[in-house]
Short mmCIF file of C-alpha atoms in Angstrom, two decimals:
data_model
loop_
_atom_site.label_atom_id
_atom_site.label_comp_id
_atom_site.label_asym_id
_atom_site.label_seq_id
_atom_site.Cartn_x
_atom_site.Cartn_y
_atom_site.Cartn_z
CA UNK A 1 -5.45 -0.79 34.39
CA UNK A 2 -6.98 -0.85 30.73
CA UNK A 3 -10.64 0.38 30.62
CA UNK A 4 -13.27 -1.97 29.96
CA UNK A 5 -14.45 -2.80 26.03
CA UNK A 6 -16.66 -0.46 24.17
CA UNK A 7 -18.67 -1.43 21.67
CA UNK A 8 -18.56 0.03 18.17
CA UNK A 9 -21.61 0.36 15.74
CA UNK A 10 -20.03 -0.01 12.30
CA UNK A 11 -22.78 0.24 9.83
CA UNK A 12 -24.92 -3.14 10.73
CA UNK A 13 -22.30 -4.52 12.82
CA UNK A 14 -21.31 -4.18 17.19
CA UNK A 15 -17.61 -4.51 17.29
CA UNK A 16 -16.01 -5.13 20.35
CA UNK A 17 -13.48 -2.62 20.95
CA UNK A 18 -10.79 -3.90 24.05
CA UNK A 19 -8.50 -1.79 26.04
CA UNK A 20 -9.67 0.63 24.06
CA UNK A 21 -7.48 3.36 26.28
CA UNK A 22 -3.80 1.20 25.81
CA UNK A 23 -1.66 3.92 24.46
CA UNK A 24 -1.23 2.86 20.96
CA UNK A 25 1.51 6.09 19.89
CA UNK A 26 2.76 7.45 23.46
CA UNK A 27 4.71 10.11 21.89
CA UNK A 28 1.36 11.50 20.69
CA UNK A 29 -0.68 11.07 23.17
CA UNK A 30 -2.70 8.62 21.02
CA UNK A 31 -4.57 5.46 22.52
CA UNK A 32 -6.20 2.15 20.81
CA UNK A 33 -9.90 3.99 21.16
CA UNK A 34 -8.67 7.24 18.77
CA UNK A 35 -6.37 4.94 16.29
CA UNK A 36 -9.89 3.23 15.83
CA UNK A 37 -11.80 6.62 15.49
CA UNK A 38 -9.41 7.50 12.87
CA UNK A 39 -9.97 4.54 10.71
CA UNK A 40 -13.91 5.16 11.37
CA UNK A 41 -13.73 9.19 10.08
CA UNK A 42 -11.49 7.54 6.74
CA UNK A 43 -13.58 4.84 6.83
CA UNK A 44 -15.00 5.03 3.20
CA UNK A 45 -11.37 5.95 1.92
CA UNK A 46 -9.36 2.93 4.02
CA UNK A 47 -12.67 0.77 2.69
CA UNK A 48 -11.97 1.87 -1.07
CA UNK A 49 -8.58 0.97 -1.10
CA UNK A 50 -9.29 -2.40 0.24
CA UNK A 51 -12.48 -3.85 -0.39
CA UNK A 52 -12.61 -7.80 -1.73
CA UNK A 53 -8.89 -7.32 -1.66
CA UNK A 54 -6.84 -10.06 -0.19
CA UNK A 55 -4.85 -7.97 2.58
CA UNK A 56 -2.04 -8.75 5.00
CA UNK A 57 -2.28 -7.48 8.34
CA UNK A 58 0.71 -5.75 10.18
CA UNK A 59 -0.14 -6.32 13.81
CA UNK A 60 1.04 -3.84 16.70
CA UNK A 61 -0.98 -5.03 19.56
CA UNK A 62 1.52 -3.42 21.90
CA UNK A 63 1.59 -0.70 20.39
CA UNK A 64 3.99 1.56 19.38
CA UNK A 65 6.90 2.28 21.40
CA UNK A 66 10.85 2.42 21.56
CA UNK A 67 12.75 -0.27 20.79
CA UNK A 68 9.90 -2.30 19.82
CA UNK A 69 10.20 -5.38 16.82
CA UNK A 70 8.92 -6.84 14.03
CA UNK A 71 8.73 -10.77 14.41
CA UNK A 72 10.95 -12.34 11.66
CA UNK A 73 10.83 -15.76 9.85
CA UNK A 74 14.17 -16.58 11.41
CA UNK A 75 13.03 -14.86 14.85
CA UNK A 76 9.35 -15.16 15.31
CA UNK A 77 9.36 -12.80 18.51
CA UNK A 78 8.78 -9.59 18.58
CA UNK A 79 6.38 -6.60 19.68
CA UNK A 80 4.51 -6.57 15.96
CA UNK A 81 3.83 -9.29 13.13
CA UNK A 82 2.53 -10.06 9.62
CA UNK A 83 -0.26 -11.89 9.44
CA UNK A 84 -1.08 -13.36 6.41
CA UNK A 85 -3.86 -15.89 7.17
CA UNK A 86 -7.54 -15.39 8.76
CA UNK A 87 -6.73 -14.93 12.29
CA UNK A 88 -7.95 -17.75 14.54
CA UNK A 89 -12.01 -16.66 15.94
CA UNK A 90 -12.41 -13.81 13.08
CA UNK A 91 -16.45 -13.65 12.97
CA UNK A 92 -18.52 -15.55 10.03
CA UNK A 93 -18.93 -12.03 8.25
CA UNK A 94 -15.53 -11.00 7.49
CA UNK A 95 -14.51 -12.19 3.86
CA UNK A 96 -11.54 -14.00 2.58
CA UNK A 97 -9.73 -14.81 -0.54
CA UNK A 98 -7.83 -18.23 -1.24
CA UNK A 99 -4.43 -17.71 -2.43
CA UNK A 100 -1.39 -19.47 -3.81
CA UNK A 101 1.89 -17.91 -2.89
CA UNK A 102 4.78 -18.39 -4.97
CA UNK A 103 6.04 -21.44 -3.24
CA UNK A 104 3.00 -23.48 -3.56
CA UNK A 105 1.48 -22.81 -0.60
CA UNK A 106 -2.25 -21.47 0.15
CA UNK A 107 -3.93 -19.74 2.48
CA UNK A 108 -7.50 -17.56 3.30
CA UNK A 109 -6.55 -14.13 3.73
CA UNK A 110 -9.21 -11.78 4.91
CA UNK A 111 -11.05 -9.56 2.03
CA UNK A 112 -13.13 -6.86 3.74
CA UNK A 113 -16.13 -6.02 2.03
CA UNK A 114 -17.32 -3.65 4.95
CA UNK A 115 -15.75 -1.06 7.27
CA UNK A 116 -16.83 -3.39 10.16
CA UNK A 117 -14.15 -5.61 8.99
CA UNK A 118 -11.76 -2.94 8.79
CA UNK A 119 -12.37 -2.12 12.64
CA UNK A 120 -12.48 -5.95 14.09
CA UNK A 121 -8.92 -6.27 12.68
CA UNK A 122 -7.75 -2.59 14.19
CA UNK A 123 -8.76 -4.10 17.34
CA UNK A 124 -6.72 -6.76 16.78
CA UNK A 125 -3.47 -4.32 16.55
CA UNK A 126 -3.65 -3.65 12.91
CA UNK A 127 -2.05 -0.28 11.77
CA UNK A 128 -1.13 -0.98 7.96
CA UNK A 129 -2.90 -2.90 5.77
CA UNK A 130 -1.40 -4.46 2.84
CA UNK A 131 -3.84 -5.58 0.20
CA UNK A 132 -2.92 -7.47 -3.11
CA UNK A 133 -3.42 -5.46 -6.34
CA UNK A 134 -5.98 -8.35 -6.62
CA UNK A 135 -9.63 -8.79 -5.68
CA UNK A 136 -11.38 -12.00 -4.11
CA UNK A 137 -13.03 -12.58 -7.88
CA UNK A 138 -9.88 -13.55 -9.54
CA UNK A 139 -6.86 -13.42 -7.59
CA UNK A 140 -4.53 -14.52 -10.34
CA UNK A 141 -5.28 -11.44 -12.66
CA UNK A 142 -4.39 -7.84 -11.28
CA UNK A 143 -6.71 -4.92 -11.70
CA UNK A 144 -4.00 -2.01 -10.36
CA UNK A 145 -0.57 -1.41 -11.54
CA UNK A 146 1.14 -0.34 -8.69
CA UNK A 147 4.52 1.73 -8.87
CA UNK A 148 6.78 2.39 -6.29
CA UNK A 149 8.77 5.27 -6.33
CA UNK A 150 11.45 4.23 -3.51
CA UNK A 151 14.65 6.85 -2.59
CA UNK A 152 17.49 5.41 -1.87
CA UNK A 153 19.35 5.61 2.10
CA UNK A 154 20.40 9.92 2.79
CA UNK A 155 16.94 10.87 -0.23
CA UNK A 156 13.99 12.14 0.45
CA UNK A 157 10.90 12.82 -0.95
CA UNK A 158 12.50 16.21 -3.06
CA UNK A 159 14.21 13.62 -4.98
CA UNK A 160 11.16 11.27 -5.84
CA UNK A 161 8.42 14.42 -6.46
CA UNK A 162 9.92 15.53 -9.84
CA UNK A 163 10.17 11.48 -10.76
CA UNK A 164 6.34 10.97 -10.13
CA UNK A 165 5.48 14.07 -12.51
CA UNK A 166 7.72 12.48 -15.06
CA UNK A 167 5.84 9.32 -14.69
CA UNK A 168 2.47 10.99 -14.94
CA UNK A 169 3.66 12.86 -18.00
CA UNK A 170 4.22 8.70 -19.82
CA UNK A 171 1.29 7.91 -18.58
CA UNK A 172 -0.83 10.51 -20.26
CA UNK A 173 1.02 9.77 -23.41
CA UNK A 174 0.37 7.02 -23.40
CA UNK A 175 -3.59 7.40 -22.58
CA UNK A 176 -3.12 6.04 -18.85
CA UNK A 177 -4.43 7.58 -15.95
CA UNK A 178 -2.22 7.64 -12.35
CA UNK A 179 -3.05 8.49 -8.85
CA UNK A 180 -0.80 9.09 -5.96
CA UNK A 181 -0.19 8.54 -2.45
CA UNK A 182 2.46 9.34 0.18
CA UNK A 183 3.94 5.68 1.76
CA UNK A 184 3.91 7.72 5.54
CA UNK A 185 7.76 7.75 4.26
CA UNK A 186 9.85 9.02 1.95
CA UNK A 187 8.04 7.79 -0.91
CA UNK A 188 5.45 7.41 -2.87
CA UNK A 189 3.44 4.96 -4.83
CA UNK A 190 1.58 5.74 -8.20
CA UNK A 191 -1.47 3.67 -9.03
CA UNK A 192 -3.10 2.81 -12.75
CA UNK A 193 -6.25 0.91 -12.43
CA UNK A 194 -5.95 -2.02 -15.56
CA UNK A 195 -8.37 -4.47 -17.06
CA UNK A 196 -7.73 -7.49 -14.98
CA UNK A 197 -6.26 -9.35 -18.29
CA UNK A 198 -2.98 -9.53 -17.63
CA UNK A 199 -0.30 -11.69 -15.59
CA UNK A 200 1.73 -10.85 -12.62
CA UNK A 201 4.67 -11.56 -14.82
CA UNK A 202 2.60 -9.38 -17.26
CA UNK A 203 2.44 -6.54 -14.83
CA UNK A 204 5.86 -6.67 -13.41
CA UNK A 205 6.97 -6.08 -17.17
CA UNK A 206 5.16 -3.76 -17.80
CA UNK A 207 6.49 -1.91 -14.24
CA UNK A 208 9.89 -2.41 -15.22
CA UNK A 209 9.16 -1.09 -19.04
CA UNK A 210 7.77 2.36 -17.52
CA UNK A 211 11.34 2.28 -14.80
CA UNK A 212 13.50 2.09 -17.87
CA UNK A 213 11.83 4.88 -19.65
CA UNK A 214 12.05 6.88 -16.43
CA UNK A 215 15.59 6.18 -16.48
CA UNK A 216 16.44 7.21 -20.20
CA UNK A 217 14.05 10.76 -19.45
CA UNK A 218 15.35 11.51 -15.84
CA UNK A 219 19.15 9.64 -15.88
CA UNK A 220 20.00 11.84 -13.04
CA UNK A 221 17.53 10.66 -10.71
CA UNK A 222 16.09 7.13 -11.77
CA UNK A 223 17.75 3.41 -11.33
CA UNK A 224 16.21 0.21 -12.17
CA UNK A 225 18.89 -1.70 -11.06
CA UNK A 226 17.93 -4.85 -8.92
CA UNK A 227 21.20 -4.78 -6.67
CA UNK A 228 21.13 -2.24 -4.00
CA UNK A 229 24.92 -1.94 -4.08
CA UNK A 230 24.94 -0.96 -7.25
CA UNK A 231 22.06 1.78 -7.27
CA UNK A 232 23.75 4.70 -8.08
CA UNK A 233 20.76 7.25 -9.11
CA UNK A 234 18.35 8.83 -5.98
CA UNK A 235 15.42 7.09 -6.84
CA UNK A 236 14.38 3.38 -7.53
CA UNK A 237 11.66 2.16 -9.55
CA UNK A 238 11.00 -0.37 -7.54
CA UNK A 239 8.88 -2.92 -10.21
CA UNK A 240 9.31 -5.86 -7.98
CA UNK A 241 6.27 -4.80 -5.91
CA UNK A 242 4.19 -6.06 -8.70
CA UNK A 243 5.40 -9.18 -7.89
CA UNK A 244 2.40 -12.71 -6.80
CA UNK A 245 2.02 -11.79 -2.83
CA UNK A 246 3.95 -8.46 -2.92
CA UNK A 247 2.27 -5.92 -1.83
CA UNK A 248 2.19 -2.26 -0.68
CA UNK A 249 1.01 -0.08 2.53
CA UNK A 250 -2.75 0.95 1.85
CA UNK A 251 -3.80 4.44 1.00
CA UNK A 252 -5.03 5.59 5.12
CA UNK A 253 -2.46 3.07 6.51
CA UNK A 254 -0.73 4.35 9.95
CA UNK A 255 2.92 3.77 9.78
CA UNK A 256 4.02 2.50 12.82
CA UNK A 257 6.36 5.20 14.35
CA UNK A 258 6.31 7.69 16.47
CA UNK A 259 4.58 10.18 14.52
CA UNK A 260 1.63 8.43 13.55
CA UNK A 261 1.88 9.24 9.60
CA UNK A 262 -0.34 7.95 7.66
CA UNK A 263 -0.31 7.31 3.85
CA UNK A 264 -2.51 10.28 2.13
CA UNK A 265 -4.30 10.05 -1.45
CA UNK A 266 -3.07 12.92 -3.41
CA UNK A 267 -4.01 14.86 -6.26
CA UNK A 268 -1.45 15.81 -8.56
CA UNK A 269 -1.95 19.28 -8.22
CA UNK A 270 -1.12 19.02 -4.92
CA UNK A 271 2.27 17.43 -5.01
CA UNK A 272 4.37 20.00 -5.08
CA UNK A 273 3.35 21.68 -2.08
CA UNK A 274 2.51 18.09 -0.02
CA UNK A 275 4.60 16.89 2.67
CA UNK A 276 4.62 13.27 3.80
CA UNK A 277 4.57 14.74 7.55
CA UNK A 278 1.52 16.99 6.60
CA UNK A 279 -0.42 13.82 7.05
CA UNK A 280 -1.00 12.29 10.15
CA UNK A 281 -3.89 10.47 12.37
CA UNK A 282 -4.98 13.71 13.58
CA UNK A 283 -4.96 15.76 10.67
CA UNK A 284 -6.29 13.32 8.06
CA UNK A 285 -10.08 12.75 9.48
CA UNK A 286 -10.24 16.78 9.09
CA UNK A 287 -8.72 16.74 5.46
CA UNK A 288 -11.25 13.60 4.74
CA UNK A 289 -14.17 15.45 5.50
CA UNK A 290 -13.44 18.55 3.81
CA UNK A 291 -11.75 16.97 0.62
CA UNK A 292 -12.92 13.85 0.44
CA UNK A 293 -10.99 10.69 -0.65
CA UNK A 294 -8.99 12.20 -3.80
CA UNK A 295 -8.25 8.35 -5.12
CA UNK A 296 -12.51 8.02 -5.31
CA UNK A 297 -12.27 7.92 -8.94
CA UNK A 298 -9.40 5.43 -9.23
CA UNK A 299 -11.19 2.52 -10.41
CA UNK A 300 -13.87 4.71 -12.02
CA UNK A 301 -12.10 3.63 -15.31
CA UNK A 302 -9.79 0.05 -16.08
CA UNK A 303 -7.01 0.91 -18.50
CA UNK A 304 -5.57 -1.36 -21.23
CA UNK A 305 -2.08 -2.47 -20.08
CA UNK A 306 -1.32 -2.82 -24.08
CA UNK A 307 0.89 0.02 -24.60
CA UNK A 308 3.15 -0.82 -21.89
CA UNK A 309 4.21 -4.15 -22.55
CA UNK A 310 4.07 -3.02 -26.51
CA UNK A 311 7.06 -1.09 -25.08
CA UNK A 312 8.46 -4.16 -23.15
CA UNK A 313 8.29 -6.07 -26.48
CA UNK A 314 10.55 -3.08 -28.51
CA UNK A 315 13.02 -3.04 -25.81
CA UNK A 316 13.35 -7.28 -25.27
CA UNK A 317 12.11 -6.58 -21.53
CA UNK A 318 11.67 -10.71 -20.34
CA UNK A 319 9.63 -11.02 -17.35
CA UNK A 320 11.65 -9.90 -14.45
CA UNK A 321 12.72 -13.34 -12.13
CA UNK A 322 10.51 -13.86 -8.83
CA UNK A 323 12.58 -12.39 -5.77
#
């Protein structure tokens, strides 16, 4: 029988916490009640990474467990969903953002402003957030360039380490500043923080401009090609991701397996030694407090996306098709 609710103090707010002792990761011993302690001891990092962002929710209300699913456009059952628009009875204080999607269509997403936010939708099953590289004041201009450093099937994070140092060496050529993170994969994602000036289209170019330069320094590790099939390097610069309502796991997201990782702000110095299984819900709250959130600078300064698509002009790079 699940316990009865708790209630959470969340700076201002009481949120209602229920079944707060339904095992959430079995394997670890890990119920609803410490999955939302976790997000409360990260809870200025996880609020960093997403405030007045419009953010998906990935839903496991269930849980974690063998053999569960993700519902599917083409098979909307499963154990866990994406959740795109405000969800039905969401209190008057959680924010939203309006949004267009590539196919015309709008919808509200939520846009936390505070961690209380954060918390009502991990009691709603949320383990991963996925905000837009967008905020609620102008949803059409991004204010992150986000790469994605993805290895292909049988690679692992070996492969994609000495890609990200190459990609932080072009940055700081170029006068750019990047921070990393672990995905709670394999991979790992690099993040500029831009002058919201610029396009999607924009951005996406200028993604695909930096891939192609990866590719001519490291040729025996980097692929931009679009085809998986044909990928025939370890690691792919994945520059759809900067693609109008594409977007990637949040830095403190839980990936939902067995292990509970969880996708950890790096610094560079670190990245040689870093693991993506060093991170986890249990050992992250320690590293927070000691550490701190290492991407709490991030938007401290807004690049100029100039010399990138300067670069996308020399080499002819059009503005990769939607996928």
């Amino acid at each position: 029988m699940a316990g009865a609710a708790e209630e959470i103090q969340v700076g201002q707010r009481l949120v209602r916490v229920s079944s707060p002792d339904k095992p959430y990761f079995p394997e670890r011993g890990l119920t609803k009640l410490d999955v939302v302690r976790y997000f409360l001891a990260v809870g200025d990092g996880i609020l960093r990474a997403l405030r007045d962002r419009p953010t998906m929710l990935e839903r496991w209300p269930r849980g974690v467990f063998e053999g569960a699913t993700v519902a599917t456009r083409q098979d909307n059952r499963g154990d866990a969903f994406y959740q795109k628009r405000v969800p039905a009875g969401a209190p008057d204080w959680v924010g939203t953002a309006h949004l267009t999607f590539p196919s015309g269509r709008t919808a509200d997403e939520i846009a936390p402003g505070e961690l209380a936010v954060v918390i009502w939708a991990v009691n709603l099953g949320t383990l991963r957030f996925h905000p837009w590289p967008v905020t609620s004041a102008d949803v059409e201009r991004p204010d992150q360039l986000r790469i994605d450093l993805d290895p292909m099937p049988g690679m692992g994070f070996d492969q994609v380490v000495p890609v990200a140092h190459e990609v932080r060496g072009f940055l700081d050529e170029l006068g750019l500043a990047g921070h990393p993170k672990t995905t709670g994969g394999r991979g790992l994602h690099v993040y500029v923080s831009i002058e919201p000036r610029w396009s999607f289209g924009d951005c996406r170019r200028a993604v695909l401009a930096l891939g192609r330069e990866m590719q001519r320094r490291r040729p025996d590790l980097v692929t931009t090609t679009w085809w998986r099939d044909q990928r025939d390097r370890p690691v792919f610069v994945d520059y759809n991701q900067m693609a109008r309502d594409h977007t990637m796991t949040s830095a403190y997201s839980i990936r939902p397996t067995p292990a509970a990782l969880v996708s950890a702000p790096l610094s560079w110095a670190e990245l040689d030694h870093a693991r993506p299984e060093d991170f986890d819900v249990t050992t992250m709250p320690g590293r927070f407090a000691e550490r701190g959130d290492p991407h709490a600078d991030l938007d401290g300064r807004r690049y100029p996306l100039d010399p990138l698509l300067e670069l996308a002009d020399r080499e002819g790079l059009a503005a990769p098709p939607e996928r």
